[in-house]
Amino acid sequence: MKIIKEVEEASIKRSVDSGTEEQRKAVKKIIASVREKGDDSLKEYTEKFDGVTIEELKVSEVEIADAFAEMDTGMIKVIQEAADNIRDFHEKQKQSSWFTTRPDGTMLGQKLTPLDSVGVYVPGGTAAYPSSVLMNVLPAKVAGVGRITMVSPPGKDGKLSAGVLVAAKIAGVEEIYKVGGAQAVAALAYGTESISPVDKITGPGNIFVALAKREVFGDVDIDMIAGPSEIVVLADGSQHADEIAADLLSQAEHDALASAVLVTTSEELAEEVSREVERQLSTLPREEIARRSINDYGAIYVTEDLEKAVDLVNNLAPEHLEILTADPFETMAGIRHAGAIFLGRYSSEPVGDYFAGPNHVLPTNGTARFSSPLNVDEFMKKSSIISYSEKALRENGDKIAAFARLEGLEAHARAVEIRFNKRG
Amino acid sequence: MKIIKEVEEASIKRSVDSGTEEQRKAVKKIIASVREKGDDSLKEYTEKFDGVTIEELKVSEVEIADAFAEMDTGMIKVIQEAADNIRDFHEKQKQSSWFTTRPDGTMLGQKLTPLDSVGVYVPGGTAAYPSSVLMNVLPAKVAGVGRITMVSPPGKDGKLSAGVLVAAKIAGVEEIYKVGGAQAVAALAYGTESISPVDKITGPGNIFVALAKREVFGDVDIDMIAGPSEIVVLADGSQHADEIAADLLSQAEHDALASAVLVTTSEELAEEVSREVERQLSTLPREEIARRSINDYGAIYVTEDLEKAVDLVNNLAPEHLEILTADPFETMAGIRHAGAIFLGRYSSEPVGDYFAGPNHVLPTNGTARFSSPLNVDEFMKKSSIISYSEKALRENGDKIAAFARLEGLEAHARAVEIRFNKRG
């Protein structure tokens, strides 16, 4: 890995694929077709893009039972335990409705209501991750969303992967449909004969899925468009180079566009990690992907002191941050921008990908400056509550009317005054 | 107003202006120019679009002092009191960082951090509302945002309105710049010699501002694009027709595209309100605007019973909802979708526009199904915290590695295992 010294600013931003004009046109056409022809259109596109004829879009109970039979019992228990941990953590995020009163009879508050319905997109093929099913579905479930629909493109055999079906069942998804791509997004947004429309669509997908989500946004809500994965390890000189190298590679193996970065105060550690990365790389099944990621978007920054290292991390605003310093909690206090923060030697990043409980859907590409991990708040909405008593309005009505007139809105002022000054 | 009976479904969605190809090109050109030429470009566009030459973009202390001198002392006190109410309400929204521990040494948590910087756009001319300044700035202030920058297009006299400056000062804005349009959004997103870049841009604006916000989204965060105002009044037969009519007109006077709707169980009240709207309309200074709104987007729906009325309101998902029934709190329990809910006769909608405390930036056009009023959460972001002990990783490491291998991610599994299985 390249080692860079005396750096003041750095970035892990990569250019986001925003699609070609042709792709955007194709997506618009697909959406229009699904709105017009419903299920027929979904089946046509599935034949065209996934190369398989689907009679019944909805996954049957038999298919789900088959998935459980296919999977190792020990593995099912692991998924179950991970789901329990994720549910526990997200339950702590759940906000309550609240209100406040004043002696004059004023009552103000905030009412929280779960969304009526959510659609979760799950990619097909090797990107059909059971962990992503848990991470997208469970926050919605904890929020109390009434109806959670899942869509995913079928394989050539006309099926979804066992892992995805098991995870979906464990997470509590009730409706699963074998359809993917822009056509699935259109079905979730506008409904077909089989698929009822939802209020929000979440989950990752390819460029067609991303463009379709952008296209339907406004009619329904969407989650953020996730970019390639990133890890930054912040380490002082007392740390284990082999473990740091392994953690860097765990993100690098995701994607050739992934970014793995070490920020350290120790030149010696920098050299050691660089050697370890090279050594471990050559033993990985996904060596080629990981190597491209390390070469193109990997870096080791050596800083003068820990303060400068923390500044650089805030500058990078990474998706995942590992803090490996003498006192990780003290170091964390200075971190302003990071999606998830892993503290100490035994909090290797994959702990968070699968098992600990916090969400693995995290802000990428520097957006941790202003974005959060996927969380329960995103599946609930707030309504403000305002209840004024006669006394409260009598005491404040003139002020409200004056403010309205300052803004030239006479009817606003009169709406308040008519309560007390009746005509005739 | 038109009275409609036996309705099952209704909508107040209006088509959103998403701009022409020409407008989008113009906005892109403006943004590119500001990124290249900085302040010079801002001044050029201000000359071109606002018809005024600005030497110094930043509003001076003298200009702010002049604004206070120009404004009536009583009015300043009203703005101050409104600001206090808004600050109080939003302080109750503020979430805290939290953590949880397990006996095995696991510590999980969520760290909340305010955004570093926010830019607030304030429209010029008659839409320069001091109340909007308070509503956009104060949630950011309460969140603890470090730097809040305001931009607004100057009038022909090269100044901003006294009301806007007074409200900005009271809300605690420290930097105000006399620049508007897409050029101001570009300056906030990418910075110029005078204006430092921000992490999030909020506030309403014309189509050029909206397109510019969409364009810079991703590099910075933006708030929702607000549509024209809406009010739905839900009333049983015991209510005052003149007051309801006044409340409907208070929203209708905003915009010819505004929508004012009554949903009632009483045919008699429907007739009365219809007559009252007509009577009051003819006395309003903004009669023409209000009349177009009432004719094009106003309606009175008469339902069989209160349950059907509540269903219809949820169907409409209005920005503002007034509940005028025998027991408004009981009725509220059935409401799932509304931006702000006003309970009872003395909670006329303008109470919330100016004074009570809850935010007046609310979801429009049916988006209350999945969106919330502007709130403190939108100016803070979350970071997940994961700290595993040696014991916790030893006990769960195999499960995590198994899950990783299920997904074909070998380097993830090894990152965990290397903590315990050293080579050599």
PDB file of N, CA and C in Angstrom, chain A residues 139-189:
ATOM      1  N   PRO A 139     -35.274  -2.653  11.197  1.00  0.00           N
ATOM      2  CA  PRO A 139     -35.628  -1.308  11.684  1.00  0.00           C
ATOM      3  C   PRO A 139     -37.086  -0.946  11.356  1.00  0.00           C
ATOM      4  N   ALA A 140     -37.551  -1.359  10.199  1.00  0.00           N
ATOM      5  CA  ALA A 140     -38.946  -1.085   9.812  1.00  0.00           C
ATOM      6  C   ALA A 140     -39.901  -1.865  10.720  1.00  0.00           C
ATOM      7  N   LYS A 141     -39.529  -3.103  10.989  1.00  0.00           N
ATOM      8  CA  LYS A 141     -40.344  -3.953  11.865  1.00  0.00           C
ATOM      9  C   LYS A 141     -40.426  -3.339  13.268  1.00  0.00           C
ATOM     10  N   VAL A 142     -39.274  -2.937  13.796  1.00  0.00           N
ATOM     11  CA  VAL A 142     -39.229  -2.342  15.134  1.00  0.00           C
ATOM     12  C   VAL A 142     -40.042  -1.042  15.174  1.00  0.00           C
ATOM     13  N   ALA A 143     -39.992  -0.274  14.093  1.00  0.00           N
ATOM     14  CA  ALA A 143     -40.759   0.979  14.027  1.00  0.00           C
ATOM     15  C   ALA A 143     -42.264   0.705  14.102  1.00  0.00           C
ATOM     16  N   GLY A 144     -42.654  -0.495  13.704  1.00  0.00           N
ATOM     17  CA  GLY A 144     -44.083  -0.828  13.721  1.00  0.00           C
ATOM     18  C   GLY A 144     -44.750  -0.699  12.367  1.00  0.00           C
ATOM     19  N   VAL A 145     -43.949  -0.702  11.303  1.00  0.00           N
ATOM     20  CA  VAL A 145     -44.519  -0.609   9.944  1.00  0.00           C
ATOM     21  C   VAL A 145     -45.499  -1.763   9.728  1.00  0.00           C
ATOM     22  N   GLY A 146     -46.663  -1.451   9.220  1.00  0.00           N
ATOM     23  CA  GLY A 146     -47.725  -2.439   9.124  1.00  0.00           C
ATOM     24  C   GLY A 146     -47.466  -3.533   8.099  1.00  0.00           C
ATOM     25  N   ARG A 147     -46.928  -3.167   6.959  1.00  0.00           N
ATOM     26  CA  ARG A 147     -46.771  -4.104   5.856  1.00  0.00           C
ATOM     27  C   ARG A 147     -45.381  -3.940   5.258  1.00  0.00           C
ATOM     28  N   ILE A 148     -44.600  -5.016   5.281  1.00  0.00           N
ATOM     29  CA  ILE A 148     -43.256  -4.977   4.704  1.00  0.00           C
ATOM     30  C   ILE A 148     -43.194  -5.965   3.544  1.00  0.00           C
ATOM     31  N   THR A 149     -42.941  -5.433   2.354  1.00  0.00           N
ATOM     32  CA  THR A 149     -42.899  -6.231   1.139  1.00  0.00           C
ATOM     33  C   THR A 149     -41.453  -6.334   0.679  1.00  0.00           C
ATOM     34  N   MET A 150     -41.029  -7.527   0.270  1.00  0.00           N
ATOM     35  CA  MET A 150     -39.672  -7.688  -0.231  1.00  0.00           C
ATOM     36  C   MET A 150     -39.714  -8.087  -1.697  1.00  0.00           C
ATOM     37  N   VAL A 151     -38.781  -7.553  -2.481  1.00  0.00           N
ATOM     38  CA  VAL A 151     -38.653  -7.955  -3.885  1.00  0.00           C
ATOM     39  C   VAL A 151     -37.203  -8.305  -4.167  1.00  0.00           C
ATOM     40  N   SER A 152     -36.994  -9.293  -5.026  1.00  0.00           N
ATOM     41  CA  SER A 152     -35.630  -9.701  -5.396  1.00  0.00           C
ATOM     42  C   SER A 152     -35.689 -10.480  -6.701  1.00  0.00           C
ATOM     43  N   PRO A 153     -34.726 -10.258  -7.586  1.00  0.00           N
ATOM     44  CA  PRO A 153     -34.773 -10.944  -8.885  1.00  0.00           C
ATOM     45  C   PRO A 153     -34.478 -12.438  -8.724  1.00  0.00           C
ATOM     46  N   PRO A 154     -35.244 -13.293  -9.412  1.00  0.00           N
ATOM     47  CA  PRO A 154     -35.009 -14.732  -9.318  1.00  0.00           C
ATOM     48  C   PRO A 154     -33.763 -15.139 -10.091  1.00  0.00           C
ATOM     49  N   GLY A 155     -33.173 -16.261  -9.667  1.00  0.00           N
ATOM     50  CA  GLY A 155     -32.070 -16.850 -10.436  1.00  0.00           C
ATOM     51  C   GLY A 155     -32.608 -17.571 -11.665  1.00  0.00           C
ATOM     52  N   LYS A 156     -31.712 -18.152 -12.428  1.00  0.00           N
ATOM     53  CA  LYS A 156     -32.106 -18.875 -13.653  1.00  0.00           C
ATOM     54  C   LYS A 156     -33.074 -20.019 -13.339  1.00  0.00           C
ATOM     55  N   ASP A 157     -32.997 -20.508 -12.086  1.00  0.00           N
ATOM     56  CA  ASP A 157     -33.882 -21.606 -11.674  1.00  0.00           C
ATOM     57  C   ASP A 157     -35.255 -21.091 -11.206  1.00  0.00           C
ATOM     58  N   GLY A 158     -35.471 -19.788 -11.328  1.00  0.00           N
ATOM     59  CA  GLY A 158     -36.755 -19.223 -10.929  1.00  0.00           C
ATOM     60  C   GLY A 158     -36.930 -19.088  -9.420  1.00  0.00           C
ATOM     61  N   LYS A 159     -35.835 -19.205  -8.687  1.00  0.00           N
ATOM     62  CA  LYS A 159     -35.922 -19.148  -7.218  1.00  0.00           C
ATOM     63  C   LYS A 159     -35.092 -18.013  -6.639  1.00  0.00           C
ATOM     64  N   LEU A 160     -35.402 -17.681  -5.385  1.00  0.00           N
ATOM     65  CA  LEU A 160     -34.519 -16.792  -4.628  1.00  0.00           C
ATOM     66  C   LEU A 160     -33.596 -17.668  -3.789  1.00  0.00           C
ATOM     67  N   SER A 161     -32.477 -17.097  -3.349  1.00  0.00           N
ATOM     68  CA  SER A 161     -31.512 -17.912  -2.596  1.00  0.00           C
ATOM     69  C   SER A 161     -32.089 -18.262  -1.232  1.00  0.00           C
ATOM     70  N   ALA A 162     -31.699 -19.451  -0.739  1.00  0.00           N
ATOM     71  CA  ALA A 162     -32.197 -19.938   0.547  1.00  0.00           C
ATOM     72  C   ALA A 162     -31.863 -18.943   1.666  1.00  0.00           C
ATOM     73  N   GLY A 163     -30.642 -18.418   1.658  1.00  0.00           N
ATOM     74  CA  GLY A 163     -30.212 -17.485   2.712  1.00  0.00           C
ATOM     75  C   GLY A 163     -31.124 -16.269   2.797  1.00  0.00           C
ATOM     76  N   VAL A 164     -31.476 -15.719   1.641  1.00  0.00           N
ATOM     77  CA  VAL A 164     -32.340 -14.538   1.605  1.00  0.00           C
ATOM     78  C   VAL A 164     -33.736 -14.872   2.134  1.00  0.00           C
ATOM     79  N   LEU A 165     -34.266 -16.036   1.729  1.00  0.00           N
ATOM     80  CA  LEU A 165     -35.615 -16.415   2.179  1.00  0.00           C
ATOM     81  C   LEU A 165     -35.635 -16.691   3.683  1.00  0.00           C
ATOM     82  N   VAL A 166     -34.618 -17.390   4.183  1.00  0.00           N
ATOM     83  CA  VAL A 166     -34.546 -17.668   5.624  1.00  0.00           C
ATOM     84  C   VAL A 166     -34.462 -16.357   6.413  1.00  0.00           C
ATOM     85  N   ALA A 167     -33.577 -15.463   5.983  1.00  0.00           N
ATOM     86  CA  ALA A 167     -33.423 -14.177   6.684  1.00  0.00           C
ATOM     87  C   ALA A 167     -34.727 -13.375   6.647  1.00  0.00           C
ATOM     88  N   ALA A 168     -35.408 -13.400   5.496  1.00  0.00           N
ATOM     89  CA  ALA A 168     -36.654 -12.637   5.360  1.00  0.00           C
ATOM     90  C   ALA A 168     -37.716 -13.177   6.315  1.00  0.00           C
ATOM     91  N   LYS A 169     -37.807 -14.496   6.397  1.00  0.00           N
ATOM     92  CA  LYS A 169     -38.803 -15.110   7.276  1.00  0.00           C
ATOM     93  C   LYS A 169     -38.486 -14.790   8.738  1.00  0.00           C
ATOM     94  N   ILE A 170     -37.206 -14.921   9.102  1.00  0.00           N
ATOM     95  CA  ILE A 170     -36.794 -14.639  10.487  1.00  0.00           C
ATOM     96  C   ILE A 170     -37.058 -13.170  10.835  1.00  0.00           C
ATOM     97  N   ALA A 171     -36.824 -12.282   9.871  1.00  0.00           N
ATOM     98  CA  ALA A 171     -37.036 -10.845  10.127  1.00  0.00           C
ATOM     99  C   ALA A 171     -38.516 -10.484  10.166  1.00  0.00           C
ATOM    100  N   GLY A 172     -39.377 -11.378   9.655  1.00  0.00           N
ATOM    101  CA  GLY A 172     -40.818 -11.123   9.743  1.00  0.00           C
ATOM    102  C   GLY A 172     -41.445 -10.533   8.494  1.00  0.00           C
ATOM    103  N   VAL A 173     -40.788 -10.677   7.338  1.00  0.00           N
ATOM    104  CA  VAL A 173     -41.390 -10.228   6.073  1.00  0.00           C
ATOM    105  C   VAL A 173     -42.549 -11.167   5.735  1.00  0.00           C
ATOM    106  N   GLU A 174     -43.668 -10.624   5.353  1.00  0.00           N
ATOM    107  CA  GLU A 174     -44.811 -11.488   5.039  1.00  0.00           C
ATOM    108  C   GLU A 174     -45.025 -11.713   3.548  1.00  0.00           C
ATOM    109  N   GLU A 175     -44.643 -10.708   2.750  1.00  0.00           N
ATOM    110  CA  GLU A 175     -44.828 -10.830   1.298  1.00  0.00           C
ATOM    111  C   GLU A 175     -43.485 -10.727   0.597  1.00  0.00           C
ATOM    112  N   ILE A 176     -43.146 -11.715  -0.196  1.00  0.00           N
ATOM    113  CA  ILE A 176     -41.903 -11.691  -0.965  1.00  0.00           C
ATOM    114  C   ILE A 176     -42.245 -11.962  -2.434  1.00  0.00           C
ATOM    115  N   TYR A 177     -41.705 -11.145  -3.323  1.00  0.00           N
ATOM    116  CA  TYR A 177     -41.998 -11.305  -4.750  1.00  0.00           C
ATOM    117  C   TYR A 177     -40.716 -11.517  -5.544  1.00  0.00           C
ATOM    118  N   LYS A 178     -40.815 -12.399  -6.519  1.00  0.00           N
ATOM    119  CA  LYS A 178     -39.661 -12.716  -7.358  1.00  0.00           C
ATOM    120  C   LYS A 178     -39.619 -11.777  -8.548  1.00  0.00           C
ATOM    121  N   VAL A 179     -39.151 -10.595  -8.296  1.00  0.00           N
ATOM    122  CA  VAL A 179     -39.010  -9.611  -9.371  1.00  0.00           C
ATOM    123  C   VAL A 179     -37.942  -8.612  -8.932  1.00  0.00           C
ATOM    124  N   GLY A 180     -37.127  -8.194  -9.868  1.00  0.00           N
ATOM    125  CA  GLY A 180     -36.035  -7.272  -9.527  1.00  0.00           C
ATOM    126  C   GLY A 180     -35.963  -6.122 -10.508  1.00  0.00           C
ATOM    127  N   GLY A 181     -34.870  -5.365 -10.456  1.00  0.00           N
ATOM    128  CA  GLY A 181     -34.620  -4.282 -11.403  1.00  0.00           C
ATOM    129  C   GLY A 181     -35.572  -3.103 -11.231  1.00  0.00           C
ATOM    130  N   ALA A 182     -35.553  -2.224 -12.238  1.00  0.00           N
ATOM    131  CA  ALA A 182     -36.409  -1.030 -12.220  1.00  0.00           C
ATOM    132  C   ALA A 182     -37.878  -1.426 -12.177  1.00  0.00           C
ATOM    133  N   GLN A 183     -38.217  -2.597 -12.774  1.00  0.00           N
ATOM    134  CA  GLN A 183     -39.616  -3.038 -12.795  1.00  0.00           C
ATOM    135  C   GLN A 183     -40.125  -3.329 -11.372  1.00  0.00           C
ATOM    136  N   ALA A 184     -39.264  -3.855 -10.504  1.00  0.00           N
ATOM    137  CA  ALA A 184     -39.669  -4.132  -9.121  1.00  0.00           C
ATOM    138  C   ALA A 184     -39.904  -2.827  -8.358  1.00  0.00           C
ATOM    139  N   VAL A 185     -39.035  -1.855  -8.608  1.00  0.00           N
ATOM    140  CA  VAL A 185     -39.186  -0.551  -7.951  1.00  0.00           C
ATOM    141  C   VAL A 185     -40.494   0.108  -8.386  1.00  0.00           C
ATOM    142  N   ALA A 186     -40.792   0.021  -9.674  1.00  0.00           N
ATOM    143  CA  ALA A 186     -42.049   0.583 -10.187  1.00  0.00           C
ATOM    144  C   ALA A 186     -43.253  -0.096  -9.544  1.00  0.00           C
ATOM    145  N   ALA A 187     -43.186  -1.416  -9.396  1.00  0.00           N
ATOM    146  CA  ALA A 187     -44.293  -2.153  -8.774  1.00  0.00           C
ATOM    147  C   ALA A 187     -44.491  -1.713  -7.328  1.00  0.00           C
ATOM    148  N   LEU A 188     -43.395  -1.537  -6.597  1.00  0.00           N
ATOM    149  CA  LEU A 188     -43.498  -1.097  -5.199  1.00  0.00           C
ATOM    150  C   LEU A 188     -44.068   0.320  -5.104  1.00  0.00           C
ATOM    151  N   ALA A 189     -43.688   1.179  -6.030  1.00  0.00           N
ATOM    152  CA  ALA A 189     -44.133   2.577  -5.966  1.00  0.00           C
ATOM    153  C   ALA A 189     -45.597   2.730  -6.377  1.00  0.00           C
TER     154      ALA A 189
END
